[in-house]
Every structure is written in structure tokens, then in C-alpha cells.
mmCIF file of C-alpha atoms and ligand atoms in Angstrom:
data_model
loop_
_atom_site.group_PDB
_atom_site.id
_atom_site.type_symbol
_atom_site.label_atom_id
_atom_site.label_comp_id
_atom_site.label_asym_id
_atom_site.label_seq_id
_atom_site.Cartn_x
_atom_site.Cartn_y
_atom_site.Cartn_z
ATOM 1 C CA MET A 1 22.087 3.331 -28.132
ATOM 2 C CA PRO A 2 19.331 3.361 -25.761
ATOM 3 C CA ALA A 3 18.737 6.708 -24.056
ATOM 4 C CA SER A 4 19.616 6.937 -20.381
ATOM 5 C CA PRO A 5 17.592 6.933 -17.568
ATOM 6 C CA ALA A 6 17.430 11.173 -17.884
ATOM 7 C CA THR A 7 16.731 11.895 -21.039
ATOM 8 C CA ARG A 8 14.686 8.843 -22.191
ATOM 9 C CA PRO A 9 10.570 9.430 -21.659
ATOM 10 C CA ALA A 10 8.450 8.344 -19.090
ATOM 11 C CA VAL A 11 6.591 4.906 -19.818
ATOM 12 C CA PRO A 12 3.054 5.599 -20.024
ATOM 13 C CA SER A 13 1.220 5.907 -17.277
ATOM 14 C CA ARG A 14 -1.335 2.785 -17.584
ATOM 15 C CA LEU A 15 -1.531 -0.318 -19.222
ATOM 16 C CA PRO A 16 -2.318 0.019 -23.149
ATOM 17 C CA ASP A 17 -5.824 -1.384 -23.939
ATOM 18 C CA GLY A 18 -5.841 -5.256 -24.097
ATOM 19 C CA VAL A 19 -3.545 -5.642 -22.174
ATOM 20 C CA ALA A 20 -4.580 -7.360 -18.455
ATOM 21 C CA ILE A 21 -2.399 -8.748 -15.516
ATOM 22 C CA GLU A 22 -3.330 -12.474 -14.357
ATOM 23 C CA PRO A 23 -2.529 -14.510 -11.285
ATOM 24 C CA ILE A 24 -1.474 -17.851 -11.611
ATOM 25 C CA THR A 25 -1.626 -19.672 -7.858
ATOM 26 C CA ALA A 26 1.325 -21.793 -7.093
ATOM 27 C CA PHE A 27 2.886 -23.682 -3.740
ATOM 28 C CA LYS A 28 0.907 -22.592 -0.897
ATOM 29 C CA ASP A 29 1.213 -18.574 -1.776
ATOM 30 C CA ASN A 30 3.133 -17.610 -4.213
ATOM 31 C CA TYR A 31 1.670 -15.946 -7.101
ATOM 32 C CA ILE A 32 2.656 -15.653 -10.276
ATOM 33 C CA TRP A 33 2.168 -13.082 -12.673
ATOM 34 C CA CYS A 34 0.749 -13.266 -16.021
ATOM 35 C CA ILE A 35 1.097 -10.331 -18.480
ATOM 36 C CA ARG A 36 -1.510 -11.360 -21.253
ATOM 37 C CA ALA A 37 -2.071 -9.065 -24.571
ATOM 38 C CA GLY A 38 -3.792 -11.473 -27.521
ATOM 39 C CA ASN A 39 -2.592 -14.870 -27.156
ATOM 40 C CA ARG A 40 0.932 -13.496 -25.913
ATOM 41 C CA ALA A 41 2.076 -14.257 -22.548
ATOM 42 C CA VAL A 42 4.832 -13.170 -20.197
ATOM 43 C CA VAL A 43 5.044 -14.336 -16.658
ATOM 44 C CA VAL A 44 7.108 -12.639 -13.308
ATOM 45 C CA ASP A 45 8.708 -15.359 -11.356
ATOM 46 C CA PRO A 46 6.964 -18.564 -12.681
ATOM 47 C CA GLY A 47 8.195 -20.439 -8.981
ATOM 48 C CA GLU A 48 6.841 -24.041 -10.809
ATOM 49 C CA ALA A 49 6.379 -24.935 -14.314
ATOM 50 C CA PRO A 50 3.168 -26.940 -14.283
ATOM 51 C CA PRO A 51 0.951 -24.133 -13.580
ATOM 52 C CA VAL A 52 1.434 -21.771 -15.651
ATOM 53 C CA LEU A 53 2.041 -24.222 -18.664
ATOM 54 C CA ALA A 54 -1.707 -25.382 -17.377
ATOM 55 C CA ALA A 55 -2.594 -21.587 -17.961
ATOM 56 C CA LEU A 56 -0.678 -21.035 -21.305
ATOM 57 C CA ARG A 57 -2.776 -23.787 -22.007
ATOM 58 C CA ALA A 58 -5.955 -23.243 -21.240
ATOM 59 C CA ALA A 59 -6.125 -20.010 -22.846
ATOM 60 C CA SER A 60 -4.117 -20.628 -25.672
ATOM 61 C CA LEU A 61 -1.564 -18.303 -25.077
ATOM 62 C CA GLN A 62 2.211 -18.225 -26.409
ATOM 63 C CA LEU A 63 5.072 -17.338 -23.521
ATOM 64 C CA THR A 64 7.216 -14.863 -24.938
ATOM 65 C CA GLY A 65 9.244 -13.458 -21.707
ATOM 66 C CA ILE A 66 9.741 -13.896 -17.741
ATOM 67 C CA LEU A 67 11.123 -11.445 -15.384
ATOM 68 C CA LEU A 68 12.596 -12.336 -12.810
ATOM 69 C CA THR A 69 12.808 -10.570 -9.130
ATOM 70 C CA HIS A 70 14.973 -12.301 -7.244
ATOM 71 C CA HIS A 71 16.842 -15.793 -6.771
ATOM 72 C CA HIS A 72 14.723 -17.958 -4.046
ATOM 73 C CA ALA A 73 13.325 -20.946 -5.597
ATOM 74 C CA ASP A 74 9.721 -20.627 -5.307
ATOM 75 C CA HIS A 75 10.342 -17.300 -8.199
ATOM 76 C CA ILE A 76 12.730 -18.748 -10.473
ATOM 77 C CA GLY A 77 12.095 -22.794 -9.792
ATOM 78 C CA GLY A 78 10.167 -23.501 -12.938
ATOM 79 C CA VAL A 79 12.098 -21.327 -15.693
ATOM 80 C CA ALA A 80 13.990 -24.130 -16.271
ATOM 81 C CA GLU A 81 10.818 -26.637 -17.649
ATOM 82 C CA LEU A 82 9.348 -23.674 -18.819
ATOM 83 C CA VAL A 83 11.919 -22.899 -21.478
ATOM 84 C CA ARG A 84 12.625 -26.753 -22.426
ATOM 85 C CA THR A 85 8.904 -27.404 -22.313
ATOM 86 C CA LEU A 86 8.347 -23.901 -24.527
ATOM 87 C CA GLY A 87 11.232 -23.019 -26.189
ATOM 88 C CA PRO A 88 13.522 -20.343 -25.432
ATOM 89 C CA VAL A 89 12.598 -16.864 -24.495
ATOM 90 C CA PRO A 90 14.376 -13.698 -22.446
ATOM 91 C CA VAL A 91 14.797 -14.609 -19.333
ATOM 92 C CA HIS A 92 14.898 -11.204 -17.738
ATOM 93 C CA GLY A 93 16.965 -11.211 -14.092
ATOM 94 C CA PRO A 94 19.324 -9.141 -12.135
ATOM 95 C CA VAL A 95 22.992 -10.068 -11.719
ATOM 96 C CA ASP A 96 23.315 -13.133 -9.907
ATOM 97 C CA GLU A 97 25.302 -15.873 -10.351
ATOM 98 C CA ARG A 98 22.826 -17.678 -8.376
ATOM 99 C CA ILE A 99 20.235 -17.565 -11.490
ATOM 100 C CA THR A 100 21.710 -19.159 -14.381
ATOM 101 C CA GLU A 101 18.359 -19.067 -16.224
ATOM 102 C CA ALA A 102 18.582 -15.416 -16.763
ATOM 103 C CA THR A 103 19.697 -14.583 -19.980
ATOM 104 C CA VAL A 104 19.244 -10.771 -19.827
ATOM 105 C CA ARG A 105 21.036 -9.169 -16.957
ATOM 106 C CA VAL A 106 19.202 -5.823 -15.543
ATOM 107 C CA ARG A 107 20.691 -3.255 -13.354
ATOM 108 C CA GLU A 108 19.220 -0.350 -11.663
ATOM 109 C CA GLY A 109 17.785 1.879 -14.602
ATOM 110 C CA ASP A 110 17.747 -0.629 -17.231
ATOM 111 C CA ARG A 111 14.270 -0.523 -19.249
ATOM 112 C CA VAL A 112 13.195 -4.013 -20.639
ATOM 113 C CA VAL A 113 11.099 -3.392 -23.140
ATOM 114 C CA LEU A 114 8.744 -6.392 -23.601
ATOM 115 C CA GLU A 115 8.429 -6.433 -27.632
ATOM 116 C CA ALA A 116 6.464 -9.088 -28.584
ATOM 117 C CA MET A 117 3.545 -8.010 -26.666
ATOM 118 C CA CYS A 118 2.257 -5.139 -28.376
ATOM 119 C CA GLU A 119 2.896 -1.965 -30.830
ATOM 120 C CA GLY A 120 5.316 -0.294 -29.676
ATOM 121 C CA GLY A 121 6.657 -3.004 -26.475
ATOM 122 C CA LEU A 122 5.301 -2.982 -23.210
ATOM 123 C CA ALA A 123 8.492 -1.078 -20.545
ATOM 124 C CA PHE A 124 9.517 -1.828 -17.028
ATOM 125 C CA ASP A 125 11.782 0.565 -15.778
ATOM 126 C CA VAL A 126 14.393 -1.622 -13.176
ATOM 127 C CA LEU A 127 14.616 -0.503 -9.903
ATOM 128 C CA GLU A 128 17.492 -2.315 -7.206
ATOM 129 C CA VAL A 129 15.993 -3.201 -4.175
ATOM 130 C CA PRO A 130 18.602 -4.971 -1.622
ATOM 131 C CA GLY A 131 17.144 -6.241 1.232
ATOM 132 C CA HIS A 132 14.790 -9.341 0.891
ATOM 133 C CA THR A 133 18.034 -10.887 -0.962
ATOM 134 C CA SER A 134 21.218 -8.640 -2.376
ATOM 135 C CA SER A 135 20.027 -8.008 -5.873
ATOM 136 C CA HIS A 136 16.240 -8.103 -5.890
ATOM 137 C CA VAL A 137 14.774 -6.200 -8.500
ATOM 138 C CA ALA A 138 11.559 -4.622 -8.970
ATOM 139 C CA PHE A 139 9.968 -3.735 -12.574
ATOM 140 C CA HIS A 140 8.246 -0.689 -12.664
ATOM 141 C CA GLY A 141 5.637 0.687 -15.251
ATOM 142 C CA HIS A 142 2.070 1.225 -17.403
ATOM 143 C CA GLY A 143 1.735 2.310 -13.700
ATOM 144 C CA VAL A 144 2.321 -1.220 -12.500
ATOM 145 C CA LEU A 145 5.106 -2.519 -9.929
ATOM 146 C CA PHE A 146 6.146 -5.941 -9.525
ATOM 147 C CA SER A 147 7.581 -5.971 -6.347
ATOM 148 C CA GLY A 148 8.197 -9.356 -5.318
ATOM 149 C CA ASP A 149 9.556 -10.715 -2.242
ATOM 150 C CA THR A 150 10.516 -6.524 -0.732
ATOM 151 C CA LEU A 151 7.380 -4.711 -0.948
ATOM 152 C CA PHE A 152 3.968 -7.024 0.277
ATOM 153 C CA SER A 153 0.790 -5.337 0.045
ATOM 154 C CA VAL A 154 0.904 -4.291 4.341
ATOM 155 C CA GLY A 155 4.047 -5.943 4.611
ATOM 156 C CA CYS A 156 7.425 -6.647 3.626
ATOM 157 C CA GLY A 157 9.788 -9.295 3.147
ATOM 158 C CA ARG A 158 12.400 -10.716 5.586
ATOM 159 C CA MET A 159 15.833 -9.499 5.578
ATOM 160 C CA PHE A 160 17.770 -12.441 4.529
ATOM 161 C CA GLU A 161 20.482 -10.265 3.411
ATOM 162 C CA GLY A 162 19.896 -6.615 4.122
ATOM 163 C CA THR A 163 20.130 -4.425 6.972
ATOM 164 C CA PRO A 164 17.486 -2.365 8.166
ATOM 165 C CA PRO A 165 19.002 0.596 6.438
ATOM 166 C CA GLN A 166 18.911 -1.093 3.037
ATOM 167 C CA MET A 167 15.967 -2.392 3.401
ATOM 168 C CA SER A 168 13.995 0.882 4.577
ATOM 169 C CA ALA A 169 15.872 2.482 1.441
ATOM 170 C CA SER A 170 14.370 0.325 -0.926
ATOM 171 C CA LEU A 171 10.777 0.489 0.865
ATOM 172 C CA ASP A 172 11.023 4.245 0.946
ATOM 173 C CA ARG A 173 11.599 3.871 -3.131
ATOM 174 C CA LEU A 174 8.583 1.754 -4.014
ATOM 175 C CA ALA A 175 6.454 4.022 -1.729
ATOM 176 C CA ALA A 176 8.086 6.893 -3.842
ATOM 177 C CA LEU A 177 6.259 5.788 -7.257
ATOM 178 C CA PRO A 178 3.069 7.458 -7.906
ATOM 179 C CA ALA A 179 -0.737 7.207 -5.380
ATOM 180 C CA ASP A 180 -1.706 5.074 -8.253
ATOM 181 C CA THR A 181 0.876 2.443 -8.465
ATOM 182 C CA ARG A 182 -0.954 -0.834 -8.480
ATOM 183 C CA VAL A 183 0.923 -3.295 -6.417
ATOM 184 C CA PHE A 184 1.750 -6.686 -7.702
ATOM 185 C CA CYS A 185 3.708 -8.674 -4.826
ATOM 186 C CA GLY A 186 5.004 -12.263 -5.025
ATOM 187 C CA HIS A 187 2.839 -13.477 -1.683
ATOM 188 C CA GLU A 188 -0.869 -13.740 -0.820
ATOM 189 C CA TYR A 189 0.275 -12.260 3.103
ATOM 190 C CA THR A 190 -2.271 -9.565 2.965
ATOM 191 C CA ALA A 191 -4.559 -10.979 5.617
ATOM 192 C CA ALA A 192 -1.771 -11.952 8.284
ATOM 193 C CA ASN A 193 -0.265 -8.775 7.393
ATOM 194 C CA ILE A 194 -3.301 -6.824 8.309
ATOM 195 C CA ALA A 195 -2.971 -8.600 11.602
ATOM 196 C CA PHE A 196 0.255 -7.590 12.880
ATOM 197 C CA ALA A 197 -0.226 -3.852 11.402
ATOM 198 C CA ARG A 198 -3.338 -3.402 13.571
ATOM 199 C CA ALA A 199 -0.856 -4.617 16.800
ATOM 200 C CA VAL A 200 0.834 -2.127 15.615
ATOM 201 C CA GLU A 201 -1.383 0.843 15.012
ATOM 202 C CA PRO A 202 -5.014 0.152 16.097
ATOM 203 C CA ASP A 203 -6.522 2.675 15.763
ATOM 204 C CA ASN A 204 -5.735 3.606 11.701
ATOM 205 C CA PRO A 205 -8.755 3.544 10.045
ATOM 206 C CA ALA A 206 -7.637 2.989 6.752
ATOM 207 C CA ILE A 207 -6.211 -0.642 7.421
ATOM 208 C CA ASP A 208 -9.455 -1.784 8.721
ATOM 209 C CA ALA A 209 -11.267 0.215 5.552
ATOM 210 C CA TRP A 210 -8.680 -2.369 3.504
ATOM 211 C CA ALA A 211 -8.996 -5.481 5.748
ATOM 212 C CA ALA A 212 -12.658 -5.152 5.016
ATOM 213 C CA THR A 213 -11.615 -5.082 0.982
ATOM 214 C CA VAL A 214 -9.166 -8.047 1.838
ATOM 215 C CA GLU A 215 -11.908 -9.716 3.525
ATOM 216 C CA GLN A 216 -14.184 -9.696 1.070
ATOM 217 C CA LEU A 217 -12.259 -10.538 -1.916
ATOM 218 C CA ARG A 218 -10.798 -13.593 -0.194
ATOM 219 C CA THR A 219 -13.872 -14.457 0.877
ATOM 220 C CA ALA A 220 -14.710 -14.685 -2.579
ATOM 221 C CA GLY A 221 -11.535 -17.101 -3.802
ATOM 222 C CA ARG A 222 -9.930 -13.850 -5.295
ATOM 223 C CA PRO A 223 -6.403 -12.843 -4.760
ATOM 224 C CA SER A 224 -6.193 -8.761 -2.334
ATOM 225 C CA LEU A 225 -3.655 -8.079 -5.032
ATOM 226 C CA PRO A 226 -3.266 -5.723 -6.302
ATOM 227 C CA SER A 227 -2.909 -3.294 -4.209
ATOM 228 C CA THR A 228 -1.537 0.518 -4.437
ATOM 229 C CA ILE A 229 0.951 2.883 -3.914
ATOM 230 C CA ALA A 230 -1.549 4.848 -2.203
ATOM 231 C CA THR A 231 -2.933 2.169 0.155
ATOM 232 C CA GLU A 232 0.237 0.729 1.454
ATOM 233 C CA ARG A 233 1.409 4.094 1.840
ATOM 234 C CA ALA A 234 -1.655 4.533 4.205
ATOM 235 C CA THR A 235 -2.212 0.589 5.571
ATOM 236 C CA ASN A 236 1.619 -0.902 5.403
ATOM 237 C CA PRO A 237 3.670 -0.218 9.007
ATOM 238 C CA PHE A 238 7.399 -0.711 6.916
ATOM 239 C CA LEU A 239 6.452 2.630 5.108
ATOM 240 C CA ARG A 240 5.084 4.800 7.969
ATOM 241 C CA CYS A 241 8.188 4.265 10.612
ATOM 242 C CA ALA A 242 7.926 8.433 9.939
ATOM 243 C CA GLU A 243 4.338 8.561 11.852
ATOM 244 C CA PRO A 244 4.556 8.591 15.417
ATOM 245 C CA SER A 245 1.846 6.453 16.042
ATOM 246 C CA VAL A 246 4.508 3.495 14.143
ATOM 247 C CA ALA A 247 7.784 5.135 16.141
ATOM 248 C CA ARG A 248 5.990 4.933 19.256
ATOM 249 C CA ALA A 249 4.773 1.049 19.456
ATOM 250 C CA ALA A 250 7.594 0.815 17.712
ATOM 251 C CA THR A 251 9.512 2.018 20.381
ATOM 252 C CA ALA A 252 7.295 0.544 23.569
ATOM 253 C CA HIS A 253 7.542 -3.229 21.886
ATOM 254 C CA ALA A 254 11.561 -2.840 21.599
ATOM 255 C CA GLY A 255 11.643 -1.274 25.950
ATOM 256 C CA ARG A 256 13.716 1.316 24.631
ATOM 257 C CA ALA A 257 14.126 4.602 22.913
ATOM 258 C CA LEU A 258 14.895 4.150 18.916
ATOM 259 C CA SER A 259 16.469 6.539 17.120
ATOM 260 C CA GLY A 260 14.601 7.342 14.358
ATOM 261 C CA PRO A 261 12.546 5.764 11.438
ATOM 262 C CA VAL A 262 14.944 3.489 9.963
ATOM 263 C CA GLU A 263 15.812 1.718 13.953
ATOM 264 C CA VAL A 264 12.052 1.858 14.082
ATOM 265 C CA PHE A 265 11.805 0.116 10.784
ATOM 266 C CA GLY A 266 13.746 -2.455 11.845
ATOM 267 C CA GLU A 267 12.679 -3.502 15.563
ATOM 268 C CA LEU A 268 9.007 -3.849 13.529
ATOM 269 C CA ARG A 269 10.911 -6.318 11.444
ATOM 270 C CA ALA A 270 12.147 -8.053 14.246
ATOM 271 C CA TRP A 271 8.498 -7.769 15.792
ATOM 272 C CA LYS A 272 6.640 -9.390 13.139
ATOM 273 C CA ASN A 273 9.395 -12.126 12.713
ATOM 274 C CA THR A 274 8.052 -13.221 16.338
ATOM 275 C CA PHE A 275 4.888 -12.389 15.606
HETATM 276 ZN ZN1 ZN B 1 11.582 -14.763 -1.657
HETATM 277 FE FE1 FE B 2 9.310 -15.688 -2.204
#
């Protein structure tokens, strides 16, 4: 029987030597993250198959598993074709009947162990983070977070199936992960998110510093990701709803008093939708 969350040892805080995480770009601004060790690979949120098949072929990689954060087509749409083309692999995804492709259902407190990837396997703890969708999960292990469309760099996903209390609680949990956790999210939205963050907090120097880095990376044609939890705590307005500067800006935008961080969060999320 697997050890319970309370008694099992923590996942190491770094990736084993030889394991790398590489982006596969998809659609307009999606990232399909490819965890790679030797000639083995696991992909996260393959919304479409062709770019994954091309990347695997180019590097002679064997697909050994798939992780899914949520049911949206731009995150799961490629699974059927990948499995059809490459043969069956474990597909770890949340408990949601809209994700028919998942073969291993994951819940809060579960630990996914990707046995084939290296000696001892790669381990990721599952966090249920509802809000963007009702069954959204994130995967955390080895100092890495796959946050899907819950936490973006300097932003967060739209609340399609959640409430402000739910979504802000989910974001608070991710913000509480170790500061040096590297954040691999589902979309390249960072520059647009920075524009919004500057409107909320024009005097936050951490936003300027991160903006300069992001601009350099994007100009060089590289992803702005991964970010880190430290960077997100310092720059992401949706993680900063308790900061007086953020609360002030949200209150001014709302034109009425807001009763605390969750209301501030709700106002920010609504503001961003029309920004
Ligand atoms: Zn989504
Ligand atoms: Fe998405």
C-alpha cells in the first residue's frame, strides 16, 4: 500500500541529474512541457499531437507517460492521437468524466511516480486546484510545478467553473510552495499579464525587473517560463490581494469598498477580463 501523504517522505527538491524539462509549442500560445531523461519522455497537457510527435521523433525519444491538468481541449486534445500512434502509455488525469483519455485518475494527496523515467522514478504530488475548471489539478515535485491554467506567470486562469473563494484558495496553495519552485504553466501570457500587473501596481520594482527579463527572453525567441514561486509572489497581482497597494487599486477600480483579499481577488479577475 502506498504511504499516506502524512507519513511518506517528501519528494526531493530538485530534478535528478540528466532530467530536463523542455517546451513544445502548440497552437498560438500553449506550452506542452516535455520531461526528458535520456531517451525517455513524459509530456504534460498535449493539446495537439503533431508537434509532440515531431519533437519526439527529432530527438529519438520514447513517450512513457502523459500528465493532464484539466479537461480543456487545448490541454488534452492530442492524447488520443498520441496513444493511437505510439501505443498506450499511462495517462494521469483528474477525476472528470470529460477526460475520457485518462487511464490513471489522480486526486488530492496522490503521488504520481513516473517509474520509467529514471532510477527510483520521478515523483509528483497532486494538488487539486479548482477555479479555472472544477477538476483542475497541479503536479508538484523535484522543485517543479506544472500549474496548467491555474497559475500563469504574473496572472491566473479565468474562473470558468469556480468562485473567487475557490480560485483564490487554489492560488494561495500554489503560492505557499517553496520559493525556489520553478513554475511551468500552460500558456505564454506573461507579457500581457505584466501590462495588467503594471496597471494594478505601477510602483512595484519587482514587476519591472521581471518584465526586463521576460522581454529579453521573448526577443530571443525563448519562453518566459519557467518562472518561480518567488517571482510570482513578488509580481503576480492575483497572489498579492492582501497587499495594500493591490487592495487600493482594486478598490479604486471597483468604485466601492472591498471586504478583504477574496473580494479584491474577484475584482481583479473581473478587471483583467476587460483589460
Ligand atoms: Zn484551460
Ligand atoms: Fe489552456
